[in-house]
Amino acid sequence: MSRTVYLAAAGRIRRWTARATARDAQSSLARQAVSVALMCAAVDGLNFLTRGPDPGPWTPVLLAVVIAADVTLATAPRFSGWVAVTHAAVGVALASVMPGRNPSTAGQLVSSYRAGAWLRGRSSAAALITVCAGNLAAVFITGLTAPVTLLGVVAANTLLPWLVGRYTTARKEHVEELRRQREATLRDAEAEIAAAVTKERETIAVELHDVISHHVGAIGVHTTAARLNLTGTAVPKESPVHTSLAAVQQSGQAAMTDLRRLLSLLHDGGDSTDQPGVTMLPELFTNLRASGLHVTFVVYCSPPPLTKEVDITVYRVAQEMMTNVLRHGDGRAARVELDCLDGCVALTARNRVACRAADAPRASSPPGSGLGLRGMRKRAEALGGSGTFGVTPDGDYWQSSVTIPLAGAR
């Protein structure tokens, strides 16, 4: 999958996820609004029956009006202004039939809060003025005429809930702005890192092309010239000299091929298609046989199509295993096994150790810096796998084994 196709698919997935998240949030808000409306209706209904007017012909009607006003709290946020006005009117009506009693209701407090939380600009100010005027009129009708008392009741029943709603919304917007700023900062940082990595990769690619490829190419030219100079001499064509030169020439050609692939990877990144994989393992072992190393390659169970990362990693691990065989083994034979079991691909290489290693069967690694072993282990662990390396119990063979999940790390 190319990077463009991947980004397009990722964008569609993000949009679908965002829409699903938005729908879930809307459904949750709707359910909470219904719960609040039902709770207010229950509280105001109970208060009306216990503290309301004496039973009369208008009692059921007034109770129905109070409950109906509370039910409007379950409507969409865009109707918050009309809901607040409705509750202000209900408060005036209740004050008219309940002289001397506080007409404030739970629904009135929630409606004032909604007006402050959901409305903006003139709509919010108009709703606040209307609710304050209605509450002021209702309190005045009940007989409370002291200015301080009037202001206190109006502030507690309308202004305070409205301000709490405004504060809640402002705080949410502030948190959202901080989140957007953080995401923007992270995007900028990721872009800077990506640009720095790209620049560094291009620098490495130039160095590899200008320096390493020059030397590897020179090795191939001199090897070819040496073989041509031996033609017609007393050195037989089947002699070890010809064989060694041919192996060097083939190794140089293979090195140039791998170098071109590496340069393609550095230039194109994950979009590079010129990368080796499991299907190229027989070719790798054929080239090694030309150098005099007898490689036996056994496939017990062919793996299904692998992801690009796993495919490349298996090849690179096999390549490093063979490098270790040539450097630290007896240089005669090696056995490589490829298997697919329990959702993992396993690669195992075994070769007879050199005499100096055979004399020290307790050694845990062949002579060398150990960078190759650490590199193989890190490659496997990066994809959720593992690697084991060491001399067999009999002390005669060195065995390297790497196991990687088929889908790589998740």
CSV table of C-alpha atoms in Angstrom, one decimal:
chain,number,residue,atom,x,y,z
A,1,MET,CA,0.0,0.0,0.0
A,2,SER,CA,1.4,3.4,-1.0
A,3,ARG,CA,1.7,6.2,1.4
A,4,THR,CA,-0.9,8.2,-0.5
A,5,VAL,CA,-3.4,5.4,-0.3
A,6,TYR,CA,-2.6,4.8,3.3
A,7,LEU,CA,-3.1,8.4,4.3
A,8,ALA,CA,-6.4,8.5,2.4
A,9,ALA,CA,-7.7,5.4,4.1
A,10,ALA,CA,-6.5,6.8,7.5
A,11,GLY,CA,-8.3,10.1,6.8
A,12,ARG,CA,-11.6,8.2,6.0
A,13,ILE,CA,-11.2,6.1,9.2
A,14,ARG,CA,-10.7,9.3,11.3
A,15,ARG,CA,-13.7,11.0,9.8
A,16,TRP,CA,-15.9,7.9,10.4
A,17,THR,CA,-14.6,7.7,13.9
A,18,ALA,CA,-15.3,11.4,14.5
A,19,ARG,CA,-18.8,11.1,13.2
A,20,ALA,CA,-19.5,8.1,15.4
A,21,THR,CA,-18.1,9.9,18.4
A,22,ALA,CA,-20.2,13.0,17.7
A,23,ARG,CA,-23.3,10.8,17.4
A,24,ASP,CA,-22.5,9.1,20.7
A,25,ALA,CA,-22.0,12.4,22.4
A,26,GLN,CA,-25.3,13.8,21.0
A,27,SER,CA,-27.2,10.7,22.2
A,28,SER,CA,-25.6,10.9,25.6
A,29,LEU,CA,-26.6,14.6,25.9
A,30,ALA,CA,-30.1,13.8,24.8
A,31,ARG,CA,-30.4,11.0,27.4
A,32,GLN,CA,-29.1,13.3,30.2
A,33,ALA,CA,-31.5,16.1,29.2
A,34,VAL,CA,-34.4,13.7,29.4
A,35,SER,CA,-33.2,12.6,32.9
A,36,VAL,CA,-33.0,16.2,34.1
A,37,ALA,CA,-36.4,17.0,32.8
A,38,LEU,CA,-38.0,13.9,34.5
A,39,MET,CA,-36.2,14.7,37.7
A,40,CYS,CA,-37.4,18.4,37.7
A,41,ALA,CA,-41.0,17.2,36.9
A,42,ALA,CA,-40.9,14.8,39.8
A,43,VAL,CA,-39.5,17.4,42.3
A,44,ASP,CA,-41.8,20.2,41.2
A,45,GLY,CA,-44.8,17.9,41.1
A,46,LEU,CA,-44.1,16.7,44.6
A,47,ASN,CA,-43.6,20.3,45.9
A,48,PHE,CA,-46.8,21.4,44.2
A,49,LEU,CA,-48.8,18.7,45.9
A,50,THR,CA,-47.3,19.3,49.3
A,51,ARG,CA,-46.9,23.1,49.3
A,52,GLY,CA,-49.2,24.1,46.6
A,53,PRO,CA,-52.7,25.7,46.7
A,54,ASP,CA,-55.7,24.1,48.4
A,55,PRO,CA,-57.3,21.5,46.2
A,56,GLY,CA,-59.7,23.1,43.7
A,57,PRO,CA,-60.9,22.8,40.1
A,58,TRP,CA,-57.7,24.4,38.8
A,59,THR,CA,-55.3,22.2,40.7
A,60,PRO,CA,-54.9,19.5,38.1
A,61,VAL,CA,-54.5,22.1,35.4
A,62,LEU,CA,-51.8,24.0,37.3
A,63,LEU,CA,-50.0,20.7,38.0
A,64,ALA,CA,-50.1,19.8,34.3
A,65,VAL,CA,-48.7,23.2,33.4
A,66,VAL,CA,-45.8,22.8,35.8
A,67,ILE,CA,-44.9,19.3,34.5
A,68,ALA,CA,-45.3,20.4,30.9
A,69,ALA,CA,-42.9,23.3,31.5
A,70,ASP,CA,-40.4,20.9,33.0
A,71,VAL,CA,-40.7,18.4,30.1
A,72,THR,CA,-39.6,21.2,27.7
A,73,LEU,CA,-36.1,20.9,29.4
A,74,ALA,CA,-35.6,17.7,27.3
A,75,THR,CA,-35.8,19.7,24.1
A,76,ALA,CA,-32.7,20.6,21.9
A,77,PRO,CA,-30.3,23.3,23.2
A,78,ARG,CA,-31.4,25.8,20.5
A,79,PHE,CA,-34.8,26.1,22.3
A,80,SER,CA,-33.2,27.1,25.6
A,81,GLY,CA,-34.4,30.7,25.3
A,82,TRP,CA,-38.0,29.7,24.8
A,83,VAL,CA,-37.8,27.2,27.6
A,84,ALA,CA,-36.5,29.9,30.0
A,85,VAL,CA,-39.3,32.3,28.9
A,86,THR,CA,-41.9,29.5,29.4
A,87,HIS,CA,-40.7,28.8,33.0
A,88,ALA,CA,-40.7,32.6,33.7
A,89,ALA,CA,-44.4,32.7,32.6
A,90,VAL,CA,-45.2,29.6,34.7
A,91,GLY,CA,-43.6,31.3,37.7
A,92,VAL,CA,-45.8,34.3,37.3
A,93,ALA,CA,-48.9,32.1,36.9
A,94,LEU,CA,-48.1,30.1,40.0
A,95,ALA,CA,-47.5,33.3,42.1
A,96,SER,CA,-50.9,34.5,41.0
A,97,VAL,CA,-52.7,31.4,42.4
A,98,MET,CA,-50.3,30.8,45.3
A,99,PRO,CA,-50.2,34.1,47.2
A,100,GLY,CA,-47.6,34.3,49.9
A,101,ARG,CA,-45.7,31.2,48.6
A,102,ASN,CA,-42.4,31.1,46.8
A,103,PRO,CA,-43.1,30.4,43.1
A,104,SER,CA,-39.6,29.2,42.3
A,105,THR,CA,-39.3,25.8,40.8
A,106,ALA,CA,-36.5,23.4,40.0
A,107,GLY,CA,-37.3,23.6,36.4
A,108,GLN,CA,-36.9,27.4,36.5
A,109,LEU,CA,-33.3,27.1,37.9
A,110,VAL,CA,-32.4,24.6,35.2
A,111,SER,CA,-33.9,26.7,32.5
A,112,SER,CA,-31.8,29.7,33.6
A,113,TYR,CA,-28.7,27.6,33.6
A,114,ARG,CA,-29.5,26.3,30.1
A,115,ALA,CA,-29.9,29.9,28.8
A,116,GLY,CA,-26.5,30.8,30.1
A,117,ALA,CA,-24.8,27.6,28.9
A,118,TRP,CA,-26.2,27.2,25.4
A,119,LEU,CA,-27.2,30.7,24.2
A,120,ARG,CA,-24.8,33.5,23.0
A,121,GLY,CA,-24.9,37.2,22.4
A,122,ARG,CA,-28.3,38.9,22.2
A,123,SER,CA,-30.2,35.7,22.6
A,124,SER,CA,-28.6,34.9,25.9
A,125,ALA,CA,-29.0,38.5,27.2
A,126,ALA,CA,-32.7,38.7,26.1
A,127,ALA,CA,-33.4,35.3,27.8
A,128,LEU,CA,-31.7,36.6,31.0
A,129,ILE,CA,-33.7,39.9,31.0
A,130,THR,CA,-37.0,38.1,30.4
A,131,VAL,CA,-36.4,35.5,33.1
A,132,CYS,CA,-35.3,38.1,35.6
A,133,ALA,CA,-38.4,40.2,34.8
A,134,GLY,CA,-40.7,37.2,35.2
A,135,ASN,CA,-39.1,36.1,38.4
A,136,LEU,CA,-39.2,39.7,39.8
A,137,ALA,CA,-42.9,40.0,38.9
A,138,ALA,CA,-43.7,36.6,40.5
A,139,VAL,CA,-41.9,37.5,43.7
A,140,PHE,CA,-43.6,41.0,43.8
A,141,ILE,CA,-47.0,39.3,43.4
A,142,THR,CA,-46.2,37.1,46.4
A,143,GLY,CA,-45.9,40.2,48.6
A,144,LEU,CA,-42.2,40.6,48.9
A,145,THR,CA,-41.5,44.3,48.1
A,146,ALA,CA,-38.3,45.1,49.9
A,147,PRO,CA,-35.7,46.0,47.3
A,148,VAL,CA,-32.9,44.0,48.9
A,149,THR,CA,-35.2,40.9,49.2
A,150,LEU,CA,-36.3,41.3,45.6
A,151,LEU,CA,-32.8,41.5,44.3
A,152,GLY,CA,-31.6,38.6,46.5
A,153,VAL,CA,-34.4,36.3,45.3
A,154,VAL,CA,-34.0,37.2,41.6
A,155,ALA,CA,-30.2,36.8,41.8
A,156,ALA,CA,-30.5,33.4,43.5
A,157,ASN,CA,-33.2,32.0,41.2
A,158,THR,CA,-32.2,33.4,37.8
A,159,LEU,CA,-28.9,35.3,37.6
A,160,LEU,CA,-26.8,32.8,39.5
A,161,PRO,CA,-27.8,29.8,37.5
A,162,TRP,CA,-27.3,31.8,34.3
A,163,LEU,CA,-23.8,32.8,35.4
A,164,VAL,CA,-22.9,29.2,36.3
A,165,GLY,CA,-24.0,28.1,32.8
A,166,ARG,CA,-21.9,30.8,31.2
A,167,TYR,CA,-18.9,29.8,33.4
A,168,THR,CA,-19.3,26.1,32.5
A,169,THR,CA,-19.4,26.8,28.8
A,170,ALA,CA,-16.5,29.3,29.0
A,171,ARG,CA,-14.4,26.7,30.9
A,172,LYS,CA,-15.2,24.0,28.3
A,173,GLU,CA,-14.2,26.3,25.5
A,174,HIS,CA,-10.9,27.2,27.3
A,175,VAL,CA,-10.1,23.5,27.7
A,176,GLU,CA,-10.9,22.8,24.1
A,177,GLU,CA,-8.7,25.7,23.0
A,178,LEU,CA,-5.8,24.3,25.1
A,179,ARG,CA,-6.4,20.9,23.5
A,180,ARG,CA,-6.3,22.4,20.0
A,181,GLN,CA,-3.1,24.3,20.8
A,182,ARG,CA,-1.5,21.2,22.1
A,183,GLU,CA,-2.5,19.2,19.0
A,184,ALA,CA,-1.1,22.0,16.8
A,185,THR,CA,2.1,22.0,18.8
A,186,LEU,CA,2.4,18.2,18.5
A,187,ARG,CA,1.7,18.4,14.7
A,188,ASP,CA,4.4,21.1,14.3
A,189,ALA,CA,6.9,19.0,16.3
A,190,GLU,CA,6.1,15.9,14.3
A,191,ALA,CA,6.5,17.9,11.1
A,192,GLU,CA,9.9,19.2,12.3
A,193,ILE,CA,11.0,15.7,13.3
A,194,ALA,CA,9.9,14.3,10.0
A,195,ALA,CA,11.7,17.0,8.1
A,196,ALA,CA,14.9,16.4,10.1
A,197,VAL,CA,14.7,12.7,9.6
A,198,THR,CA,14.1,13.1,5.8
A,199,LYS,CA,17.1,15.5,5.6
A,200,GLU,CA,19.3,13.0,7.6
A,201,ARG,CA,18.2,10.1,5.4
A,202,GLU,CA,19.0,12.1,2.3
A,203,THR,CA,22.5,12.9,3.7
A,204,ILE,CA,23.1,9.3,4.5
A,205,ALA,CA,21.9,8.3,1.0
A,206,VAL,CA,24.3,10.8,-0.6
A,207,GLU,CA,27.2,9.5,1.5
A,208,LEU,CA,26.4,5.9,0.7
A,209,HIS,CA,26.1,6.6,-3.0
A,210,ASP,CA,29.2,8.8,-3.3
A,211,VAL,CA,31.6,6.7,-1.0
A,212,ILE,CA,30.4,3.2,-0.4
A,213,SER,CA,29.1,2.5,-3.9
A,214,HIS,CA,32.3,3.8,-5.3
A,215,HIS,CA,34.4,1.4,-3.3
A,216,VAL,CA,32.1,-1.5,-3.9
A,217,GLY,CA,32.1,-0.8,-7.6
A,218,ALA,CA,35.9,-0.6,-7.6
A,219,ILE,CA,36.1,-4.0,-5.9
A,220,GLY,CA,33.9,-5.5,-8.7
A,221,VAL,CA,36.0,-3.8,-11.4
A,222,HIS,CA,39.4,-5.0,-10.0
A,223,THR,CA,38.0,-8.5,-9.4
A,224,THR,CA,36.9,-8.8,-13.0
A,225,ALA,CA,40.2,-7.5,-14.2
A,226,ALA,CA,42.0,-10.0,-12.0
A,227,ARG,CA,40.0,-12.9,-13.5
A,228,LEU,CA,40.7,-11.7,-17.0
A,229,ASN,CA,44.4,-11.4,-16.3
A,230,LEU,CA,44.4,-15.0,-15.1
A,231,THR,CA,42.9,-16.2,-18.4
A,232,GLY,CA,45.6,-17.9,-20.4
A,233,THR,CA,48.0,-18.3,-17.5
A,234,ALA,CA,49.1,-21.5,-15.9
A,235,VAL,CA,46.4,-21.2,-13.2
A,236,PRO,CA,43.6,-23.7,-14.1
A,237,LYS,CA,40.1,-22.2,-14.5
A,238,GLU,CA,38.7,-24.5,-11.8
A,239,SER,CA,41.4,-23.6,-9.3
A,240,PRO,CA,40.5,-22.1,-5.9
A,241,VAL,CA,41.8,-18.7,-7.1
A,242,HIS,CA,39.2,-18.5,-9.9
A,243,THR,CA,36.6,-19.7,-7.5
A,244,SER,CA,37.4,-17.1,-4.9
A,245,LEU,CA,37.5,-14.3,-7.5
A,246,ALA,CA,34.2,-15.4,-8.9
A,247,ALA,CA,32.7,-15.4,-5.4
A,248,VAL,CA,34.1,-11.9,-4.7
A,249,GLN,CA,32.7,-10.7,-7.9
A,250,GLN,CA,29.2,-12.1,-7.1
A,251,SER,CA,29.4,-10.7,-3.6
A,252,GLY,CA,30.2,-7.3,-5.0
A,253,GLN,CA,27.3,-7.5,-7.4
A,254,ALA,CA,25.0,-8.5,-4.6
A,255,ALA,CA,26.3,-5.7,-2.4
A,256,MET,CA,25.6,-3.2,-5.1
A,257,THR,CA,22.1,-4.6,-5.5
A,258,ASP,CA,21.5,-4.3,-1.8
A,259,LEU,CA,23.0,-0.8,-1.8
A,260,ARG,CA,20.6,0.3,-4.5
A,261,ARG,CA,17.7,-1.1,-2.5
A,262,LEU,CA,18.9,0.7,0.6
A,263,LEU,CA,19.2,4.0,-1.3
A,264,SER,CA,15.7,3.5,-2.6
A,265,LEU,CA,14.5,3.0,1.0
A,266,LEU,CA,16.3,6.1,2.2
A,267,HIS,CA,14.9,8.2,-0.7
A,268,ASP,CA,11.4,6.9,-0.8
A,269,GLY,CA,10.9,5.7,2.8
A,270,GLY,CA,8.0,3.3,3.3
A,271,ASP,CA,6.8,3.8,-0.3
A,272,SER,CA,9.8,2.1,-1.7
A,273,THR,CA,8.9,-1.1,-3.6
A,274,ASP,CA,12.4,-2.3,-4.4
A,275,GLN,CA,12.9,-4.2,-1.2
A,276,PRO,CA,13.9,-7.8,-0.6
A,277,GLY,CA,11.6,-10.4,1.0
A,278,VAL,CA,11.1,-14.1,1.8
A,279,THR,CA,10.7,-15.0,-1.8
A,280,MET,CA,14.3,-13.9,-2.5
A,281,LEU,CA,15.9,-16.1,0.2
A,282,PRO,CA,16.7,-18.9,-2.4
A,283,GLU,CA,18.6,-16.3,-4.5
A,284,LEU,CA,20.6,-15.3,-1.4
A,285,PHE,CA,21.6,-18.8,-0.6
A,286,THR,CA,22.5,-19.5,-4.2
A,287,ASN,CA,25.0,-16.7,-4.2
A,288,LEU,CA,26.4,-18.0,-1.0
A,289,ARG,CA,26.9,-21.5,-2.5
A,290,ALA,CA,28.9,-19.9,-5.3
A,291,SER,CA,31.3,-18.7,-2.6
A,292,GLY,CA,31.9,-22.3,-1.4
A,293,LEU,CA,29.4,-22.4,1.5
A,294,HIS,CA,27.0,-25.3,1.2
A,295,VAL,CA,23.6,-23.9,2.4
A,296,THR,CA,20.7,-26.3,2.9
A,297,PHE,CA,17.4,-24.4,2.9
A,298,VAL,CA,14.4,-26.2,4.2
A,299,VAL,CA,10.8,-24.8,4.3
A,300,TYR,CA,8.6,-26.8,6.6
A,301,CYS,CA,5.5,-24.6,6.2
A,302,SER,CA,5.4,-21.7,3.8
A,303,PRO,CA,4.1,-18.5,5.5
A,304,PRO,CA,1.1,-16.6,4.0
A,305,PRO,CA,1.6,-13.2,2.4
A,306,LEU,CA,3.5,-11.2,5.0
A,307,THR,CA,3.3,-7.5,5.8
A,308,LYS,CA,6.1,-5.4,4.2
A,309,GLU,CA,7.9,-4.9,7.5
A,310,VAL,CA,7.9,-8.6,8.4
A,311,ASP,CA,8.9,-9.6,4.9
A,312,ILE,CA,11.9,-7.3,4.8
A,313,THR,CA,12.9,-8.2,8.4
A,314,VAL,CA,13.0,-11.9,7.7
A,315,TYR,CA,15.2,-11.4,4.7
A,316,ARG,CA,17.6,-9.1,6.6
A,317,VAL,CA,17.8,-11.5,9.5
A,318,ALA,CA,18.6,-14.3,7.2
A,319,GLN,CA,21.3,-12.1,5.5
A,320,GLU,CA,22.9,-11.4,8.9
A,321,MET,CA,22.7,-15.0,9.9
A,322,MET,CA,24.7,-16.0,6.8
A,323,THR,CA,27.2,-13.2,7.5
A,324,ASN,CA,27.8,-14.7,10.9
A,325,VAL,CA,28.2,-18.1,9.3
A,326,LEU,CA,30.9,-16.9,7.0
A,327,ARG,CA,32.7,-14.9,9.6
A,328,HIS,CA,32.6,-17.1,12.6
A,329,GLY,CA,31.7,-20.6,11.4
A,330,ASP,CA,33.9,-23.2,9.7
A,331,GLY,CA,32.8,-21.9,6.3
A,332,ARG,CA,31.7,-25.2,5.0
A,333,ALA,CA,28.0,-25.8,5.5
A,334,ALA,CA,24.9,-24.2,7.1
A,335,ARG,CA,21.3,-25.3,7.5
A,336,VAL,CA,18.5,-22.8,7.3
A,337,GLU,CA,14.9,-23.7,8.3
A,338,LEU,CA,11.8,-21.6,7.6
A,339,ASP,CA,8.6,-22.5,9.4
A,340,CYS,CA,5.2,-20.9,10.1
A,341,LEU,CA,3.5,-22.0,13.3
A,342,ASP,CA,1.0,-20.5,15.8
A,343,GLY,CA,0.7,-17.3,13.9
A,344,CYS,CA,4.4,-16.7,13.7
A,345,VAL,CA,7.1,-17.1,11.1
A,346,ALA,CA,10.3,-18.7,12.5
A,347,LEU,CA,13.8,-18.6,10.9
A,348,THR,CA,16.6,-20.8,12.2
A,349,ALA,CA,20.1,-21.2,11.1
A,350,ARG,CA,22.7,-23.7,12.3
A,351,ASN,CA,26.3,-24.2,11.3
A,352,ARG,CA,29.4,-25.9,12.8
A,353,VAL,CA,31.4,-23.5,14.8
A,354,ALA,CA,35.1,-22.8,14.0
A,355,CYS,CA,37.7,-24.7,16.0
A,356,ARG,CA,38.4,-21.9,18.4
A,357,ALA,CA,34.7,-21.8,19.3
A,358,ALA,CA,34.4,-25.6,19.5
A,359,ASP,CA,37.2,-25.5,22.1
A,360,ALA,CA,35.0,-23.2,24.2
A,361,PRO,CA,31.5,-24.8,24.2
A,362,ARG,CA,30.4,-22.6,27.1
A,363,ALA,CA,30.7,-19.5,25.0
A,364,SER,CA,27.3,-17.7,24.5
A,365,SER,CA,28.3,-15.9,21.3
A,366,PRO,CA,30.9,-16.2,18.6
A,367,PRO,CA,33.9,-13.9,18.6
A,368,GLY,CA,33.1,-10.5,17.4
A,369,SER,CA,31.5,-7.2,18.5
A,370,GLY,CA,28.0,-8.8,18.9
A,371,LEU,CA,26.4,-5.9,17.0
A,372,GLY,CA,24.9,-8.4,14.4
A,373,LEU,CA,23.2,-10.4,17.1
A,374,ARG,CA,21.8,-7.3,18.8
A,375,GLY,CA,20.7,-6.0,15.5
A,376,MET,CA,18.8,-9.2,14.7
A,377,ARG,CA,17.2,-9.2,18.1
A,378,LYS,CA,16.1,-5.6,17.9
A,379,ARG,CA,14.6,-6.2,14.4
A,380,ALA,CA,12.6,-9.0,15.8
A,381,GLU,CA,11.5,-7.2,19.0
A,382,ALA,CA,10.5,-4.1,17.0
A,383,LEU,CA,7.8,-6.3,15.4
A,384,GLY,CA,6.8,-8.1,18.6
A,385,GLY,CA,9.1,-11.1,18.1
A,386,SER,CA,12.2,-12.5,19.8
A,387,GLY,CA,15.6,-14.0,19.0
A,388,THR,CA,17.8,-16.6,20.6
A,389,PHE,CA,21.4,-17.2,19.8
A,390,GLY,CA,24.1,-19.5,21.2
A,391,VAL,CA,26.2,-22.7,21.0
A,392,THR,CA,24.3,-25.9,21.1
A,393,PRO,CA,24.7,-28.1,24.2
A,394,ASP,CA,27.2,-30.4,22.5
A,395,GLY,CA,29.4,-27.4,21.7
A,396,ASP,CA,29.7,-28.3,18.0
A,397,TYR,CA,27.1,-26.0,16.4
A,398,TRP,CA,26.1,-22.4,16.6
A,399,GLN,CA,22.3,-21.8,16.3
A,400,SER,CA,20.4,-18.6,15.6
A,401,SER,CA,16.6,-18.5,15.8
A,402,VAL,CA,14.3,-15.6,15.3
A,403,THR,CA,10.5,-15.7,15.6
A,404,ILE,CA,8.2,-12.9,14.4
A,405,PRO,CA,4.4,-12.6,14.5
A,406,LEU,CA,2.9,-12.8,11.0
A,407,ALA,CA,1.2,-9.4,11.3
A,408,GLY,CA,4.1,-7.7,13.1
A,409,ALA,CA,3.8,-5.7,16.3
A,410,ARG,CA,0.2,-4.4,17.0
